[in-house]
Coordinates of C-alpha atoms in Angstrom, one line a residue:
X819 CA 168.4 -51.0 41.5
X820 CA 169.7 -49.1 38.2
X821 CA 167.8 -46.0 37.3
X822 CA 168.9 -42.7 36.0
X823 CA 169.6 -40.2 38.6
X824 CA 168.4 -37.5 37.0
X825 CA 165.6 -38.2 37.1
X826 CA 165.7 -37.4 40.8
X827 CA 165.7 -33.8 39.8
X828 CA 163.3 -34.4 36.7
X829 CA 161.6 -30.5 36.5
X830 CA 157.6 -31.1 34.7
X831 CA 157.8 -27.8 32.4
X832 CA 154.9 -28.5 29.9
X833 CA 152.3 -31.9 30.0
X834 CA 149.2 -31.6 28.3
X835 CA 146.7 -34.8 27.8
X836 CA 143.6 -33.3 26.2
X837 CA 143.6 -30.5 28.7
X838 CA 142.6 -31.9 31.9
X839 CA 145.8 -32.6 33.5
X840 CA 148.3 -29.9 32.2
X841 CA 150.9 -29.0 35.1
X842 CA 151.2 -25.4 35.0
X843 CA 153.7 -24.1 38.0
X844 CA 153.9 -27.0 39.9
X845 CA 157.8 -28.1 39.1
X846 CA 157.4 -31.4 40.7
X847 CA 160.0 -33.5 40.9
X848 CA 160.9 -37.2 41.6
X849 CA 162.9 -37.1 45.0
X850 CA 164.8 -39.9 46.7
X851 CA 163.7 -41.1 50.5
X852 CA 167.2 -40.5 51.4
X853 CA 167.4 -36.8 50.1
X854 CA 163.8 -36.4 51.7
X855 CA 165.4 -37.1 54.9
X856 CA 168.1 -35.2 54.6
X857 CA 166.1 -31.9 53.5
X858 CA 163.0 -32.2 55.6
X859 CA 164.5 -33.6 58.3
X860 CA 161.1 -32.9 60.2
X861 CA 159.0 -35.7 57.9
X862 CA 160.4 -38.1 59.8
X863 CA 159.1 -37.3 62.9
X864 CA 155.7 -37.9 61.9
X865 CA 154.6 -41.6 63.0
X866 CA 152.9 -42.2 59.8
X867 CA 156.1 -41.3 58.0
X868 CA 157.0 -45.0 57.1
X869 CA 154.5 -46.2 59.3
X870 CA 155.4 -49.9 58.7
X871 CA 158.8 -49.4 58.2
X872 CA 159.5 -50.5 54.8
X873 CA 160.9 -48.0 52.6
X874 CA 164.1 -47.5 51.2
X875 CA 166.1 -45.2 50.7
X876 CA 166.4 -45.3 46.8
X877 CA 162.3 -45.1 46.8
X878 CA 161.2 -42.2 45.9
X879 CA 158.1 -39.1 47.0
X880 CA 156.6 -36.8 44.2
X881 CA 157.7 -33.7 45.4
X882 CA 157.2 -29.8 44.8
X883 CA 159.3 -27.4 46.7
X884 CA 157.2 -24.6 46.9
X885 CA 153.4 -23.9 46.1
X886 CA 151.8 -25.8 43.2
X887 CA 149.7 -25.6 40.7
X888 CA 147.7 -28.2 39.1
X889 CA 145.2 -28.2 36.2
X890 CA 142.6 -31.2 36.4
X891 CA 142.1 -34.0 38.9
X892 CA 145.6 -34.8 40.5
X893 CA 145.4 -39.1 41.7
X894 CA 146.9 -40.0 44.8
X895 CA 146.4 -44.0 44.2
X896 CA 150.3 -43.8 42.8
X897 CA 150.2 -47.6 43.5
X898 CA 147.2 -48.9 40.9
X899 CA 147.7 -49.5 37.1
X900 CA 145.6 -46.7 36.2
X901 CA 147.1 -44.1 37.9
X902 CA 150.5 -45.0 37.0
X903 CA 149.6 -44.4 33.3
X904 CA 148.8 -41.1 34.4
X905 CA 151.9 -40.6 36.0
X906 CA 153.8 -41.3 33.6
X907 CA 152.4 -38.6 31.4
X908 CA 152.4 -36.0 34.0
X909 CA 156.3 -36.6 34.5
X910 CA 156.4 -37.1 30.5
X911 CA 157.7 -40.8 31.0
X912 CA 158.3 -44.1 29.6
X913 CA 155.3 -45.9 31.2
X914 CA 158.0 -48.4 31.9
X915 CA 160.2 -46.3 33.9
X916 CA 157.4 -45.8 37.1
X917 CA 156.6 -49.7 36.9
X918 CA 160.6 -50.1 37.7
X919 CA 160.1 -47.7 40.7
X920 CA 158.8 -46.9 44.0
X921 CA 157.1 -43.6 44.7
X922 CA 156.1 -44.0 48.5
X923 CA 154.7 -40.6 49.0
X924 CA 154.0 -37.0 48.0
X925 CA 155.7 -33.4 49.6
X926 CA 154.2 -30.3 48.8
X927 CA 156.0 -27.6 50.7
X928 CA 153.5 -24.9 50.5
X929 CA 150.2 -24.4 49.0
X930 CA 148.2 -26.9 46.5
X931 CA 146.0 -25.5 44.3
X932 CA 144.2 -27.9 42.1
X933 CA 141.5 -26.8 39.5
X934 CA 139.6 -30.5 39.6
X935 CA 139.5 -32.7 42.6
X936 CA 141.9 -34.5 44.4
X937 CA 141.3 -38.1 44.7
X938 CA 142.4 -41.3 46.9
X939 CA 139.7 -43.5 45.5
X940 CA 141.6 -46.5 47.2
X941 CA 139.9 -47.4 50.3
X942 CA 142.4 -49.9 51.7
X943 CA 145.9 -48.3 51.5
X944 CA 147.7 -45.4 49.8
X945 CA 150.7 -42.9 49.5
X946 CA 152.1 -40.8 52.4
X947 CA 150.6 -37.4 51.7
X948 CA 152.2 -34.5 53.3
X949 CA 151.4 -30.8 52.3
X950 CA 152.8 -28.0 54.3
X951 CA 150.1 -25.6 53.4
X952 CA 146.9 -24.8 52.3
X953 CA 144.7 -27.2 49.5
X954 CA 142.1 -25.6 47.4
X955 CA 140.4 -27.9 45.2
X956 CA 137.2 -28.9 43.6
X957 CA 136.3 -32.2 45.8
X958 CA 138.8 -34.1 48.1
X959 CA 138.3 -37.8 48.5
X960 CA 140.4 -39.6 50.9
X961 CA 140.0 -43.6 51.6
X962 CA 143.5 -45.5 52.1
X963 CA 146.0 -42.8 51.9
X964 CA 147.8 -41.0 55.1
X965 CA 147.5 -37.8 54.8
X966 CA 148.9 -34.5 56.8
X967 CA 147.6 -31.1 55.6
X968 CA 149.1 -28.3 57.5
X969 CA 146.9 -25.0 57.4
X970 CA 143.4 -25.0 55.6
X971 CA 141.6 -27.0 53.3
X972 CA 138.9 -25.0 50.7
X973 CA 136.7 -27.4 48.5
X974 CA 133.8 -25.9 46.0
X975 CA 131.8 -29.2 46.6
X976 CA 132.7 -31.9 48.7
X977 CA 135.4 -33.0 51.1
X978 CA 134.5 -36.8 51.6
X979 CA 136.8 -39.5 53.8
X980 CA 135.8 -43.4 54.1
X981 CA 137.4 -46.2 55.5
X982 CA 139.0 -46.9 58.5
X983 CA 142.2 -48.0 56.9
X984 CA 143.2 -44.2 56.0
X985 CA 144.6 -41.7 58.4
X986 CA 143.8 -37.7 57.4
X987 CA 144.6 -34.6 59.8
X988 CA 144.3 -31.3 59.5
X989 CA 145.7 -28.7 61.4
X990 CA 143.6 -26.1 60.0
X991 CA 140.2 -25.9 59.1
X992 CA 137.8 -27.4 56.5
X993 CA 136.0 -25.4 54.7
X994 CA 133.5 -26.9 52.3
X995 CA 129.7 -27.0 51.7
X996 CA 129.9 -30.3 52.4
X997 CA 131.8 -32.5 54.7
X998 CA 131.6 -36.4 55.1
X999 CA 133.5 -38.6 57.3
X1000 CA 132.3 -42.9 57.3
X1001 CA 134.2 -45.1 59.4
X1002 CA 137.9 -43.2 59.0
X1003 CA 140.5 -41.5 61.1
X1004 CA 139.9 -38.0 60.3
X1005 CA 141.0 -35.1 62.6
X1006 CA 140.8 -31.8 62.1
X1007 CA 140.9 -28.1 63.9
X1008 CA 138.3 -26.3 63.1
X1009 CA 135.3 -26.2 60.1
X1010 CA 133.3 -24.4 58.3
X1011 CA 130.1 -26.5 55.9
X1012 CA 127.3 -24.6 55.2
X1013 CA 125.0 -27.5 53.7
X1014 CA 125.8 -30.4 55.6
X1015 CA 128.0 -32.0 57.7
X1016 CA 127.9 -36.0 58.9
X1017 CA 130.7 -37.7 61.2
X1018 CA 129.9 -41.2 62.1
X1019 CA 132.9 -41.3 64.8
X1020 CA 131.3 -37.4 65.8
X1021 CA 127.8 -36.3 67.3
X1022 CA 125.1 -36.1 64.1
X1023 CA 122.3 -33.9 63.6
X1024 CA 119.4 -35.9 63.5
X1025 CA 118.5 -34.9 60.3
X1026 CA 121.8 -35.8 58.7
X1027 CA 121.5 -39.3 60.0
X1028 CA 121.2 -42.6 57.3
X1029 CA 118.2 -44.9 57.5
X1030 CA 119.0 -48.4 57.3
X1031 CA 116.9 -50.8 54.6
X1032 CA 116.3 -53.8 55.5
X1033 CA 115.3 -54.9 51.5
X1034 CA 119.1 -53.3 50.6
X1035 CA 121.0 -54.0 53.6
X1036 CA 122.1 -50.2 53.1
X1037 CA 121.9 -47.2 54.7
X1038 CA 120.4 -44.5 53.2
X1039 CA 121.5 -41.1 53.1
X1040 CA 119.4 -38.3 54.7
X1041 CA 117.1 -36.0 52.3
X1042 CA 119.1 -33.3 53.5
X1043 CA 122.1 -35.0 51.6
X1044 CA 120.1 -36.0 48.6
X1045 CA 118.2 -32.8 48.1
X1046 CA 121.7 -31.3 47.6
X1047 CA 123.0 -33.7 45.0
X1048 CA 122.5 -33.3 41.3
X1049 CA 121.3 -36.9 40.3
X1050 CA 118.6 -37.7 42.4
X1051 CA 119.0 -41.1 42.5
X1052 CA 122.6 -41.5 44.4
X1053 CA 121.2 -42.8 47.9
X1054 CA 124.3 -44.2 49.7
X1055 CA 127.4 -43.1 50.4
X1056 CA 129.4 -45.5 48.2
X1057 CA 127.7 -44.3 45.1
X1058 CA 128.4 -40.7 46.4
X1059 CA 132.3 -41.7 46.4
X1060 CA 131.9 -43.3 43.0
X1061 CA 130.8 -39.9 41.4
X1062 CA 133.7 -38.4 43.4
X1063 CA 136.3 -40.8 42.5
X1064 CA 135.5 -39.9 38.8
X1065 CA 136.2 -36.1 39.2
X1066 CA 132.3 -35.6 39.1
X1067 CA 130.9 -32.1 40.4
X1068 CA 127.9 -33.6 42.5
X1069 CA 126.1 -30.4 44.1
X1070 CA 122.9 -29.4 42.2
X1071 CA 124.0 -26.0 43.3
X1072 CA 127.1 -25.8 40.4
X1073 CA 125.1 -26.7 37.7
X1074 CA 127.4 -30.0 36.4
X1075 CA 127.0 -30.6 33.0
X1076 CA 124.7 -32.2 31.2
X1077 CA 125.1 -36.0 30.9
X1078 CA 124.5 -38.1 27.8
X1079 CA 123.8 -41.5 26.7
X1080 CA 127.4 -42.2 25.9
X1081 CA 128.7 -40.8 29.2
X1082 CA 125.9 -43.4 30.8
X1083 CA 126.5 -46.4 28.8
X1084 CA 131.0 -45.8 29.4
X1085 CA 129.6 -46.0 33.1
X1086 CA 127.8 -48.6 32.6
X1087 CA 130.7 -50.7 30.5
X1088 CA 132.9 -49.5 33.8
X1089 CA 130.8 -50.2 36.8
X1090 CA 127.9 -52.3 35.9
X1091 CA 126.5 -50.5 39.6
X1092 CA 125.8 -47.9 37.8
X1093 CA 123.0 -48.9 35.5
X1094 CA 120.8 -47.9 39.2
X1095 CA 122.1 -44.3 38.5
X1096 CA 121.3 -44.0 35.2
X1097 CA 118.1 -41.4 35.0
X1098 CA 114.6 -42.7 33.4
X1099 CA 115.4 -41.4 29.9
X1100 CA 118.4 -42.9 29.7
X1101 CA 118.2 -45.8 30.9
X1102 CA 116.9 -48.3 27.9
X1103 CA 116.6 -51.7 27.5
X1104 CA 119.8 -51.6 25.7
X1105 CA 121.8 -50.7 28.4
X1106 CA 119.9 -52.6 30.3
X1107 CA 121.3 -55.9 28.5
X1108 CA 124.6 -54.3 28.2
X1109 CA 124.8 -54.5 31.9
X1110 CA 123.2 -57.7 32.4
X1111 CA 125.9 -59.1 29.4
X1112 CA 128.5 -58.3 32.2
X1113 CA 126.8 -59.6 35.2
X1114 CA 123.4 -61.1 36.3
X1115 CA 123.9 -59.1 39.7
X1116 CA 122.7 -55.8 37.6
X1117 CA 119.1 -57.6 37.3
X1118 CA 118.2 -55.5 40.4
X1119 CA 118.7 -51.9 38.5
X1120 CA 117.1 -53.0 35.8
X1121 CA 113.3 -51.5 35.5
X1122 CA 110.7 -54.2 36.8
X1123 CA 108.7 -53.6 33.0
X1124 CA 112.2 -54.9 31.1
X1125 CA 111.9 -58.0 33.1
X1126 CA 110.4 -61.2 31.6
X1127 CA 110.5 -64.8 32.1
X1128 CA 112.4 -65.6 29.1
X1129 CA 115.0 -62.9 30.8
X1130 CA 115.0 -64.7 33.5
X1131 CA 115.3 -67.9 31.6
X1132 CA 118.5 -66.4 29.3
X1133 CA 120.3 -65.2 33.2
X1134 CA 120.0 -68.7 34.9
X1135 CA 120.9 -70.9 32.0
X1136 CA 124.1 -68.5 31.3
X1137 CA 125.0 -68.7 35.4
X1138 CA 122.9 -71.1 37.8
X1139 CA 124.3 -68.2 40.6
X1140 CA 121.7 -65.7 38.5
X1141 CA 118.4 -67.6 40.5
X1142 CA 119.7 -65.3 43.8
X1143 CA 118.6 -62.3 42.3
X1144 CA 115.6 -63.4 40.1
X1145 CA 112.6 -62.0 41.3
X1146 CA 110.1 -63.8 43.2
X1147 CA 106.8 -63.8 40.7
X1148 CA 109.5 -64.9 38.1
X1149 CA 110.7 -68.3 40.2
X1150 CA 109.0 -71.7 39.1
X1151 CA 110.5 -75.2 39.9
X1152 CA 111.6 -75.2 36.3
X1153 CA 113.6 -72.6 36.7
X1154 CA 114.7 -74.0 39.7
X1155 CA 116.2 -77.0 38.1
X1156 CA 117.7 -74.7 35.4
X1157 CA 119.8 -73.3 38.1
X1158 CA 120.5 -76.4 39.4
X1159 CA 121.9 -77.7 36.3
X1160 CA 123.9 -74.4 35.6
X1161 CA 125.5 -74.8 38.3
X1162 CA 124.5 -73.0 41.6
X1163 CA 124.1 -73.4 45.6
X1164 CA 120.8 -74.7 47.6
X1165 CA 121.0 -72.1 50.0
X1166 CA 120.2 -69.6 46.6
X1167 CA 117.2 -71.8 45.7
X1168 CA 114.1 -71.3 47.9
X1169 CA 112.9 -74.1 50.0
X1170 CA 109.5 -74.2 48.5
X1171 CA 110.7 -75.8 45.1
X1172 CA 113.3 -78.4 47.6
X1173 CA 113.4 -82.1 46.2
X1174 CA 115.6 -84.9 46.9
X1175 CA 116.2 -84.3 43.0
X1176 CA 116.9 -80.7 43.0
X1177 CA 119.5 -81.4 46.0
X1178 CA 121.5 -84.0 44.1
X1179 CA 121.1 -81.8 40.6
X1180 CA 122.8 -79.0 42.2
X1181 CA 125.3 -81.5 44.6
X1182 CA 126.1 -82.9 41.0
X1183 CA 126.8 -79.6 39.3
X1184 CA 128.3 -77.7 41.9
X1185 CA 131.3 -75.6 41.5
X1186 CA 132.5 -76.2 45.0
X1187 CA 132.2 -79.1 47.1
X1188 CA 128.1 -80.4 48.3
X1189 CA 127.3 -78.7 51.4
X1190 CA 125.3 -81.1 53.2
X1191 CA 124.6 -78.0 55.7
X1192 CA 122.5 -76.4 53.4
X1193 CA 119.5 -79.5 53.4
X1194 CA 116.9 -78.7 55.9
X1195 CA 116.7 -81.9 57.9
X1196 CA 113.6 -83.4 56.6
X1197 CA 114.9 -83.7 53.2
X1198 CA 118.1 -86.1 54.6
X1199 CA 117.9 -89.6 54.2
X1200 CA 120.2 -92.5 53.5
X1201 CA 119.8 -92.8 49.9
X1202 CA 120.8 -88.5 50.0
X1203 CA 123.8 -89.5 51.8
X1204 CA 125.2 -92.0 50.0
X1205 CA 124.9 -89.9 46.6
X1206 CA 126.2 -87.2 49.0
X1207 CA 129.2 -89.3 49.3
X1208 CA 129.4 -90.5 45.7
X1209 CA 129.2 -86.7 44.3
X1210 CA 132.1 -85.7 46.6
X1211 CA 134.2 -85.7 49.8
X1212 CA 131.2 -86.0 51.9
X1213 CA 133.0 -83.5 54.1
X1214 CA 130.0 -83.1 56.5
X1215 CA 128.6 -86.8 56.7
X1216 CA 129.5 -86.9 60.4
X1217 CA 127.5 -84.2 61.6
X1218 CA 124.7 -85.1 58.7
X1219 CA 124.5 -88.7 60.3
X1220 CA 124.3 -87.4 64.1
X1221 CA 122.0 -84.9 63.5
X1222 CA 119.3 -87.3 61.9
X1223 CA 120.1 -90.1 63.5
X1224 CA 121.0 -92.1 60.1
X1225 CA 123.8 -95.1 60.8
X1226 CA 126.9 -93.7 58.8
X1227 CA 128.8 -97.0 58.2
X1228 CA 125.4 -98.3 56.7
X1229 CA 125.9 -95.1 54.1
X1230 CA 129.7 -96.1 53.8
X1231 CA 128.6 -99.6 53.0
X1232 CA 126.3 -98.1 50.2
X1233 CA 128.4 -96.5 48.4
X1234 CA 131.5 -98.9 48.5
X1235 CA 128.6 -101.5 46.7
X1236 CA 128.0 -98.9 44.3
X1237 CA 131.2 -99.7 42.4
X1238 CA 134.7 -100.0 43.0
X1239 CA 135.5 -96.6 41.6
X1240 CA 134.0 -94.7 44.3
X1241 CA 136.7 -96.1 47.0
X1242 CA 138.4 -92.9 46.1
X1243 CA 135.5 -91.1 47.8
X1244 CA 135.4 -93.3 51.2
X1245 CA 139.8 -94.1 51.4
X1246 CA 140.3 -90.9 50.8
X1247 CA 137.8 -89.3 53.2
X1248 CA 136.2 -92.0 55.2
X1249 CA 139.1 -94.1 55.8
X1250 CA 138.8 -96.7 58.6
X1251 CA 139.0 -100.4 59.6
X1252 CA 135.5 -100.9 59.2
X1253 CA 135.7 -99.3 55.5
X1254 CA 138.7 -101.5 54.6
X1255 CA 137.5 -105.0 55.9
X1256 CA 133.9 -104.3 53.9
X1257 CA 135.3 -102.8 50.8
X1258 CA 138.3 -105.8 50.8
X1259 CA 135.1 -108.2 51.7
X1260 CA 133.6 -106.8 48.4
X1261 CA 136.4 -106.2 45.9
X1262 CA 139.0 -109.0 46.9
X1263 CA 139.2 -110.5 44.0
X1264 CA 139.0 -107.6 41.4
X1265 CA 141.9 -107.2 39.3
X1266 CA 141.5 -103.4 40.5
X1267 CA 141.7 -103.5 44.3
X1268 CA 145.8 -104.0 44.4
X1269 CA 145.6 -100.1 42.6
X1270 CA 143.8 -98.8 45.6
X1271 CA 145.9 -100.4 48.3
X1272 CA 149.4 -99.3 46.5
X1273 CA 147.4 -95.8 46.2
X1274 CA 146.5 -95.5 49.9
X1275 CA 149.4 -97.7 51.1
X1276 CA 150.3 -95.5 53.9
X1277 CA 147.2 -95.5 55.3
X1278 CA 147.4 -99.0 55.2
X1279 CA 150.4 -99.0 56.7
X1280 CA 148.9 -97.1 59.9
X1281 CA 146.2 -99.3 60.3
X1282 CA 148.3 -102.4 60.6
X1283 CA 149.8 -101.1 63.0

């Protein structure tokens, strides 16, 4: 690869956007793997340096020889779209010129202080992170990145780590009011958290621990947590890392600014999640269908007095997927069939409103292929079956047939008298002597019948033999 050496040694003197990420004394500097190794030869004794052994040598870290200073949030998710916009600016360049490169990791050889939070909102991978002193930031939120901190890290509000694809140790202490650590490898010497603390892979106080609910599926963070936190109605973690991942301050203790209706409905347009959020005032039935415009799947945020049948109505008839999520006093067989011809899946439907019409409405309109599985047993009968078969592959006929006792070639022999055109549906699924000598006993003589056998010739073929 062709780039511009120096830009191995490009210096950031002055990069402003709007004040909130201005490098101040930070004189970071794009670095080569090969010159890494060569000046730090100790990086590479780490075993997450290169973990899956796939750098090279022309890739590149962000690097900063001595301490550094950083104004605003500083983004370790190098590798996303976003991030790399932000990059650019930082290193003041040509968005064009970081989507031609690799940055693999970051090197701080001495302190880090940054004035917003640092943030690896990226739960499934990330950069190499090594700093080789101490961190003072506002938050820290660590999901897919591996990171090595050397001596201390100091957080106002939050140091948070989730996900069990990220690796974080450090060899000092943490010091923050709060400390959270879900399902990822975090190690550390020694800590210091005077409001709460919660390690799922550590003992927990009792009062710290989540409550599962079984209406969610969630678990729900402990009062002690929530009493803490500046909007109220944040109850899991993954909202809690949503706030974070946006630079948020999130303790009721720093007095975060007040929010508005525009900062609500841009959160809104981003994550349509975070309509349950949104405080009482705020939340109107505006931005209530400005959510719902994005996804049916907001209906459950949306206040139970903004929701009417002819809502209801307007969700299922846009998406037949919307009936999974409609509430109870709101489902009627109509609506039902609206689903069904919208396009949805039994299993969403409840059984109450189940009719050997309803099946073959949604079989018919069905973005995937019928799932016979999904037809309590009392509902399965030969006529079913043989629009089962007509509709699609009839991929589970077999097990439909055994299970109910129903004689399959009979079902077969259905559908092959049903027309000539569906003997696509049994030669290219249900192919068998039997299949052949009734279809060829049927069709002989239509002008049609030679396309089929030229179409399915080499299974045929097999069957002569």
């Amino acid at each position: 690869m062709i780039f511009n050496l120096e830009l191995r040694n490009l210096d950031i003197q002055k990069i402003t956007s709007n004040n909130t990420n201005k490098m101040q004394t930070s004189n970071f500097k794009l670095t080569t793997i090969a010159e890494i190794k060569t000046k730090y030869p100790f990086l590479t004794e780490d075993e997450k340096f290169d973990y899956f052994d796939e750098w090279e040598d022309e890739d590149f870290f962000l690097t900063a020889e001595e301490n550094a200073n950083f104004e605003g949030n500083f983004y370790l998710d190098l590798y996303e779209d976003k991030e790399k916009k932000w990059l650019a600016k930082l290193l003041n360049l040509p968005a064009k010129n970081i989507e031609e490169i690799r940055i693999e990791g970051i090197f701080i050889n001495g302190n880090f202080y940054v004035s917003g939070s640092i943030i690896n909102a990226e739960g499934d991978y990330g950069p190499y992170v090594f700093i080789n002193g101490n961190v003072n930031c506002q938050s820290l939120l660590l999901g897919g990145a591996n990171v090595e901190i050397k001596e201390n890290v100091t957080a106002k509000e939050v140091v948070m780590t989730y996900y069990n694809h990220g690796n974080f140790n450090c060899s000092g202490s943490i010091n923050s009011p709060v400390f959270i650590v879900t399902d990822h490898n975090t190690a550390f010497a020694e800590r210091k958290n005077d409001l709460f603390y919660y390690n799922d892979r550590d003992e927990i106080d009792p009062k710290n621990e989540c409550e599962y609910d079984d209406e969610t599926d969630e678990e729900i963070i402990s009062n002690e947590l929530r009493k803490l936190l500046d909007n109220p109605l944040i109850e899991t973690f993954e909202e809690l890392e949503r706030d974070l991942a946006r630079g948020e301050l999130v303790l009721k203790q720093n007095n975060p600014p007040a929010k508005t209706y525009e900062y609500w409905r841009e959160r809104v347009l981003a994550n349509y999640r975070d309509l349950k959020l949104v405080p009482k005032q705020f939340k109107t039935e505006e931005l209530c269908n400005l959510a719902l415009n994005i996804t049916f799947h907001a209906l459950p945020f949306v206040d139970q007095d903004l929701i009417t049948s002819e809502l209801c109505e307007k969700l299922v008839s846009k998406d037949g997927f919307a009936i999974q999520v409609i509430p109870d006093e709101f489902i009627t067989e109509a609506l039902c069939f609206k689903a069904a011809e919208n396009g949805t899946m039994l299993r969403l439907i409840p059984e109450d409103y189940y009719s050997e019409e309803l099946i073959l409405l949604v079989f018919k309109n069905g973005k995937h292929q019928p799932d016979i599985n999904d037809v309590p047993s009392q509902f399965i009968t030969e006529n079913l079956l043989v629009e089962y078969v007509k509709i699609g592959k009839g991929l589970w006929l077999d097990k439909a047939c055994k299970a109910t006792g129903i004689d399959k070639l009979q079902v077969l022999k259905q559908v092959i008298d049903s027309g000539i055109q569906y003997l696509d549906n049994i030669f290219g699924n249900h192919f068998s002597k039997e299949t052949v000598e009734y279809a060829f006993s049927v069709y002989k003589n239509d002008e049609e019948w030679n396309k089929y056998v030229q179409k399915y010739k080499q299974k045929f073929e097999r069957l002569e033999k």
